[in-house]
Amino acid sequence: MKAVEVRELVKDYGNFRAINGISFEVNEGEIFGLIGPNGAGKTTALRVIATLLQITSGSVTVFGYELPKEAGEVRKIISYLPEEAGAYKNLRGKEYLNFIAKFFGEGEKFQNMVQRGLEIANLGERINDKVDTYSKGMTRRLLVGRALMVNPRLAILDEPTSGLDVVNAQEVRRIINSSVEAGVAVLLSSHNMLEVELLCHRIALINDGIIVASGTVEELKNKYDARNIEEAFVKAIK
Amino acid sequence: MIGNIIKKEFKELFVLSTILPIVVIAVVFGLVGQTIGNVGETMKEKPVIGIVDMDNGDFSDTAMSVLIEKAEVIYDGNDAEEGLEEVREENGVALLVIPENFSQNLYANHPGEIEIYWIMRGAGIMDSISSGAVEGLIQAVNQGISTKLIQEDSSFDPALVLAPTQRVETTFFKGKEIEGLSSSQLGNMLSSQSIAIPIVVMMLIIMAGASVISSMGMEKENKTLETLLTLPVRRSHIVIGKIVGSALVGMIMAAIYMIGFSRYMSSFQISDINLADFGLALGMQDYLLIGISLFVALLAGLSLCIVLGTFAKNYRSAQTLIFPITALAMISMFITMFKDFDTIPAVLRILVFATPFSHPMMAVRALMLDNYSLVIGGIAYTAIFTAIMIAVAVRIFNSDRLLTGSVQKRVALGKLLWGFRR
């Protein structure tokens, strides 16, 4: 079963067409990247799949559940990390993980989830401090922990390393990779081409709401005779 | 340079969401001012009364001449029942009956009795103004009789000269006949509720409303809303959770406020009248109805707030959005404080009934007078209002509006109206 199937997806904001008929699939156990510049439609596509936005036309299914009809079922199996996400500032790190885990399970399942969140966030004693005392990197790690602790079948990560320093970004990438090894499908967006080469099994290059090319990193580099994916992207949109 | 900064600041602050609430509040104060102006006119007018003189003696003649001079007498006869009916029909304030032995008693050095039958129509602060004019009338009658007593014979008891009459009063108010209490005494007692309860309800609505609107603003400002909306929880549960959470916070804040306020109010309590003695006490079911009325009004206010909160872009804009709620709560408070529901014009009555916060403000007084239909009708209306507001809020939570600030033209309006299961 495909983790995600997007067919001819169109999304309008009033008179502005943010996505113009894109189609792609994400397989189970793979990291699929939507790659493009700011304003290309990456976040809109992820928000639609994450059940946050309505579909203007086209179809989206997540593990066979159709949106928007089965949005409730989709929410049970996905985890979404927005680009500019925050955590409740009045809560402590661990309280925040508890709060989220309660939506996904009780008893031992809940305990295991929180434990996994603590391990992923890896904030040491600082996990017991209020979120509003965290640096941006610490908050992002907490949020990555939150997103992956619930054992989603699909993790939707919008610019997962956005604003992080090299060390923290590398750590987040390591966490994502280890989640995929555990069977999670990941759909992520990024405008960081290096990150894409390091992380993604397959990618789709998106520009002005249209997918201009898709395939593995190597396939795209070969197709456009490019040294890296950044060069491939520039050639693809010309 | 400085002009450029002033222009930027002005454009940032002079927006519809800032100006509109102030305009609404100004209109409210204007309406209140107009009402007070009308009261001034009322105070200048002669009180409308009926008179029944069963005595036809020297002193009753004196009293009658004073009354005829200083009041608009719409009934002057010998039948108290007939007089009472006339006063009722002609929107009079009271029927004054001078009994047979009035003058005889005075000549015997005993105060003369005047029976006063008050027709009370409302228990708001401004409803008792006409009865105040009648009180002045009685004083004038006393003065006239005192003068006559001194002129007649200087051997009258000085205490009698100073207080030549005593009153036997009965007040008719919304189907109740309350003996031994004047309309102003009853009005004073009831107006202590007229002041206290609307203020407490207003504070409760504003405090809890501010919590829920701020909560929406903070969800957006702290970037937690998107995560919340992708969790496996129904949108209706998110809406209800926010409303109930804020209601609890609001009630705690209101309870703290109420303790201080009740102590403040008790310092002005000078009357020893116990309303229970006059059949105006509240029973357990009345308190239950007041509690339900307050609770549903709070939920209505909060559900309205959460709809407004969806417009909040951040914590600051959320603070502005509370103003419409403040204005509505203030309108309800002023109207129910100053006027009785039955004595306000029909248009204003519709406005008061349509504002959910008005109902707990009016509930205590209505229940004291056994007006259960107003209270139960108010609860039913407020519950329906709440359900509609929650449904609207859930629809908005299901639409793109929360994240994008607008709804998708082609399909969202239909979905907003008819809904779809997600």
Short mmCIF file of C-alpha atoms in Angstrom, two decimals, chain A residues 24-201:
data_model
loop_
_atom_site.label_atom_id
_atom_site.label_comp_id
_atom_site.label_asym_id
_atom_site.label_seq_id
_atom_site.Cartn_x
_atom_site.Cartn_y
_atom_site.Cartn_z
CA PHE A 24 3.18 12.02 -6.62
CA GLU A 25 3.37 8.94 -4.44
CA VAL A 26 5.23 8.14 -1.24
CA ASN A 27 6.05 4.51 -0.55
CA GLU A 28 6.12 2.87 2.84
CA GLY A 29 9.51 3.10 4.53
CA GLU A 30 10.91 5.82 2.29
CA ILE A 31 11.82 9.47 2.70
CA PHE A 32 10.21 11.51 -0.04
CA GLY A 33 11.21 15.13 -0.43
CA LEU A 34 9.27 18.00 -1.97
CA ILE A 35 11.99 20.35 -3.06
CA GLY A 36 11.64 23.89 -4.24
CA PRO A 37 12.15 27.56 -3.46
CA ASN A 38 10.06 29.58 -1.04
CA GLY A 39 6.50 30.01 -2.28
CA ALA A 40 6.69 27.00 -4.61
CA GLY A 41 3.75 25.27 -2.89
CA LYS A 42 5.63 22.79 -0.69
CA THR A 43 4.02 23.82 2.60
CA THR A 44 0.57 24.00 1.04
CA ALA A 45 0.93 20.45 -0.27
CA LEU A 46 2.07 19.20 3.14
CA ARG A 47 -0.78 21.04 4.90
CA VAL A 48 -3.33 19.46 2.60
CA ILE A 49 -1.95 15.99 3.29
CA ALA A 50 -1.82 16.80 7.02
CA THR A 51 -5.60 17.49 6.89
CA LEU A 52 -5.16 21.20 7.63
CA LEU A 53 -6.34 22.59 4.30
CA GLN A 54 -9.17 21.68 2.03
CA ILE A 55 -8.67 20.35 -1.47
CA THR A 56 -9.82 22.52 -4.36
CA SER A 57 -9.69 19.60 -6.78
CA GLY A 58 -7.85 16.33 -7.26
CA SER A 59 -7.47 13.56 -4.73
CA VAL A 60 -5.26 12.66 -1.80
CA THR A 61 -5.14 9.33 0.02
CA VAL A 62 -2.99 8.42 3.00
CA PHE A 63 -2.56 4.69 3.53
CA GLY A 64 -5.81 4.25 1.62
CA TYR A 65 -7.78 6.82 3.62
CA GLU A 66 -9.29 9.47 1.39
CA LEU A 67 -9.15 13.17 2.22
CA PRO A 68 -11.10 15.07 3.35
CA LYS A 69 -13.72 12.34 3.94
CA GLU A 70 -11.54 10.26 6.25
CA ALA A 71 -9.49 13.06 7.80
CA GLY A 72 -10.15 11.71 11.30
CA GLU A 73 -8.59 8.34 10.40
CA VAL A 74 -5.64 10.05 8.70
CA ARG A 75 -4.91 12.08 11.84
CA LYS A 76 -4.54 8.86 13.81
CA ILE A 77 -1.66 7.65 11.64
CA ILE A 78 0.20 10.82 10.75
CA SER A 79 2.39 13.23 12.60
CA TYR A 80 2.97 16.72 11.26
CA LEU A 81 5.86 19.01 12.07
CA PRO A 82 5.24 22.52 10.70
CA GLU A 83 8.17 24.67 9.64
CA GLU A 84 7.53 27.32 12.28
CA ALA A 85 6.07 25.12 14.98
CA GLY A 86 6.18 26.00 18.63
CA ALA A 87 5.34 24.29 21.88
CA TYR A 88 3.15 25.57 24.71
CA LYS A 89 5.46 27.95 26.53
CA ASN A 90 3.83 27.54 29.93
CA LEU A 91 4.54 23.79 29.90
CA ARG A 92 7.76 22.03 30.73
CA GLY A 93 9.33 19.91 27.96
CA LYS A 94 8.17 16.64 29.50
CA GLU A 95 4.69 18.01 30.20
CA TYR A 96 4.41 18.92 26.53
CA LEU A 97 5.32 15.38 25.47
CA ASN A 98 2.78 14.02 27.99
CA PHE A 99 0.11 16.34 26.63
CA ILE A 100 0.63 15.15 23.05
CA ALA A 101 1.04 11.46 23.94
CA LYS A 102 -2.35 11.43 25.71
CA PHE A 103 -4.04 11.89 22.34
CA PHE A 104 -2.43 8.72 21.03
CA GLY A 105 -2.51 6.20 23.83
CA GLU A 106 -2.96 5.27 27.45
CA GLY A 107 -1.13 3.21 30.06
CA GLU A 108 1.96 1.42 28.88
CA LYS A 109 1.56 2.69 25.31
CA PHE A 110 1.49 6.24 26.63
CA GLN A 111 4.53 5.66 28.85
CA ASN A 112 6.50 4.13 25.99
CA MET A 113 5.59 7.02 23.74
CA VAL A 114 6.78 9.62 26.22
CA GLN A 115 9.97 7.65 26.85
CA ARG A 116 10.65 7.56 23.13
CA GLY A 117 9.96 11.29 22.90
CA LEU A 118 12.43 11.93 25.71
CA GLU A 119 15.08 9.86 23.93
CA ILE A 120 14.56 11.58 20.58
CA ALA A 121 14.52 15.09 22.08
CA ASN A 122 17.60 14.18 24.15
CA LEU A 123 17.41 17.34 26.23
CA GLY A 124 18.77 15.81 29.44
CA GLU A 125 17.71 17.61 32.60
CA ARG A 126 16.48 20.55 30.56
CA ILE A 127 13.41 18.48 29.62
CA ASN A 128 12.04 19.45 33.03
CA ASP A 129 12.42 23.18 32.30
CA LYS A 130 9.75 25.44 30.89
CA VAL A 131 9.64 25.49 27.08
CA ASP A 132 9.97 29.28 27.03
CA THR A 133 13.52 28.88 28.39
CA TYR A 134 14.58 26.70 25.43
CA SER A 135 16.79 27.81 22.56
CA LYS A 136 15.43 27.41 19.03
CA GLY A 137 17.46 24.22 18.55
CA MET A 138 16.17 22.71 21.80
CA THR A 139 12.59 23.55 20.90
CA ARG A 140 13.01 21.99 17.47
CA ARG A 141 14.41 18.81 19.00
CA LEU A 142 11.50 18.67 21.41
CA LEU A 143 9.13 19.06 18.47
CA VAL A 144 10.89 16.39 16.45
CA GLY A 145 10.60 14.16 19.50
CA ARG A 146 6.92 14.98 19.72
CA ALA A 147 6.39 14.26 16.04
CA LEU A 148 8.15 10.90 15.97
CA MET A 149 7.42 9.50 19.45
CA VAL A 150 3.86 8.59 18.47
CA ASN A 151 5.09 6.00 15.97
CA PRO A 152 3.25 7.52 13.02
CA ARG A 153 2.89 5.55 9.82
CA LEU A 154 3.57 8.80 8.00
CA ALA A 155 5.65 11.70 9.31
CA ILE A 156 5.08 14.95 7.45
CA LEU A 157 8.01 17.25 8.15
CA ASP A 158 8.06 20.78 6.81
CA GLU A 159 11.65 22.05 6.66
CA PRO A 160 12.66 19.79 9.59
CA THR A 161 16.02 21.43 10.12
CA SER A 162 14.90 24.99 9.49
CA GLY A 163 16.87 27.50 11.54
CA LEU A 164 19.04 24.88 13.20
CA ASP A 165 22.81 25.01 13.46
CA VAL A 166 24.91 22.34 11.78
CA VAL A 167 25.16 20.10 14.86
CA ASN A 168 21.46 20.21 15.65
CA ALA A 169 20.51 19.78 11.99
CA GLN A 170 22.70 16.70 11.72
CA GLU A 171 21.13 15.26 14.87
CA VAL A 172 17.61 15.83 13.53
CA ARG A 173 18.55 14.13 10.24
CA ARG A 174 19.93 11.17 12.21
CA ILE A 175 16.65 10.90 14.12
CA ILE A 176 14.63 10.98 10.90
CA ASN A 177 16.76 8.27 9.35
CA SER A 178 16.44 6.03 12.38
CA SER A 179 12.64 6.46 12.32
CA VAL A 180 12.53 5.34 8.72
CA GLU A 181 14.54 2.28 9.66
CA ALA A 182 11.77 1.57 12.16
CA GLY A 183 9.20 1.60 9.31
CA VAL A 184 7.96 5.17 9.24
CA ALA A 185 7.28 6.81 5.86
CA VAL A 186 8.50 10.38 5.72
CA LEU A 187 7.28 13.17 3.49
CA LEU A 188 9.37 16.26 3.94
CA SER A 189 9.86 19.59 2.31
CA SER A 190 13.08 21.50 2.06
CA HIS A 191 14.79 24.18 0.12
CA ASN A 192 18.11 22.94 1.45
CA MET A 193 19.41 20.92 -1.49
CA LEU A 194 22.31 19.42 0.44
CA GLU A 195 19.96 18.11 3.08
CA VAL A 196 17.82 16.56 0.39
CA GLU A 197 20.74 14.67 -1.08
CA LEU A 198 21.67 13.40 2.37
CA LEU A 199 18.17 12.37 3.43
CA CYS A 200 15.74 11.59 0.65
CA HIS A 201 15.26 8.33 -1.22
#
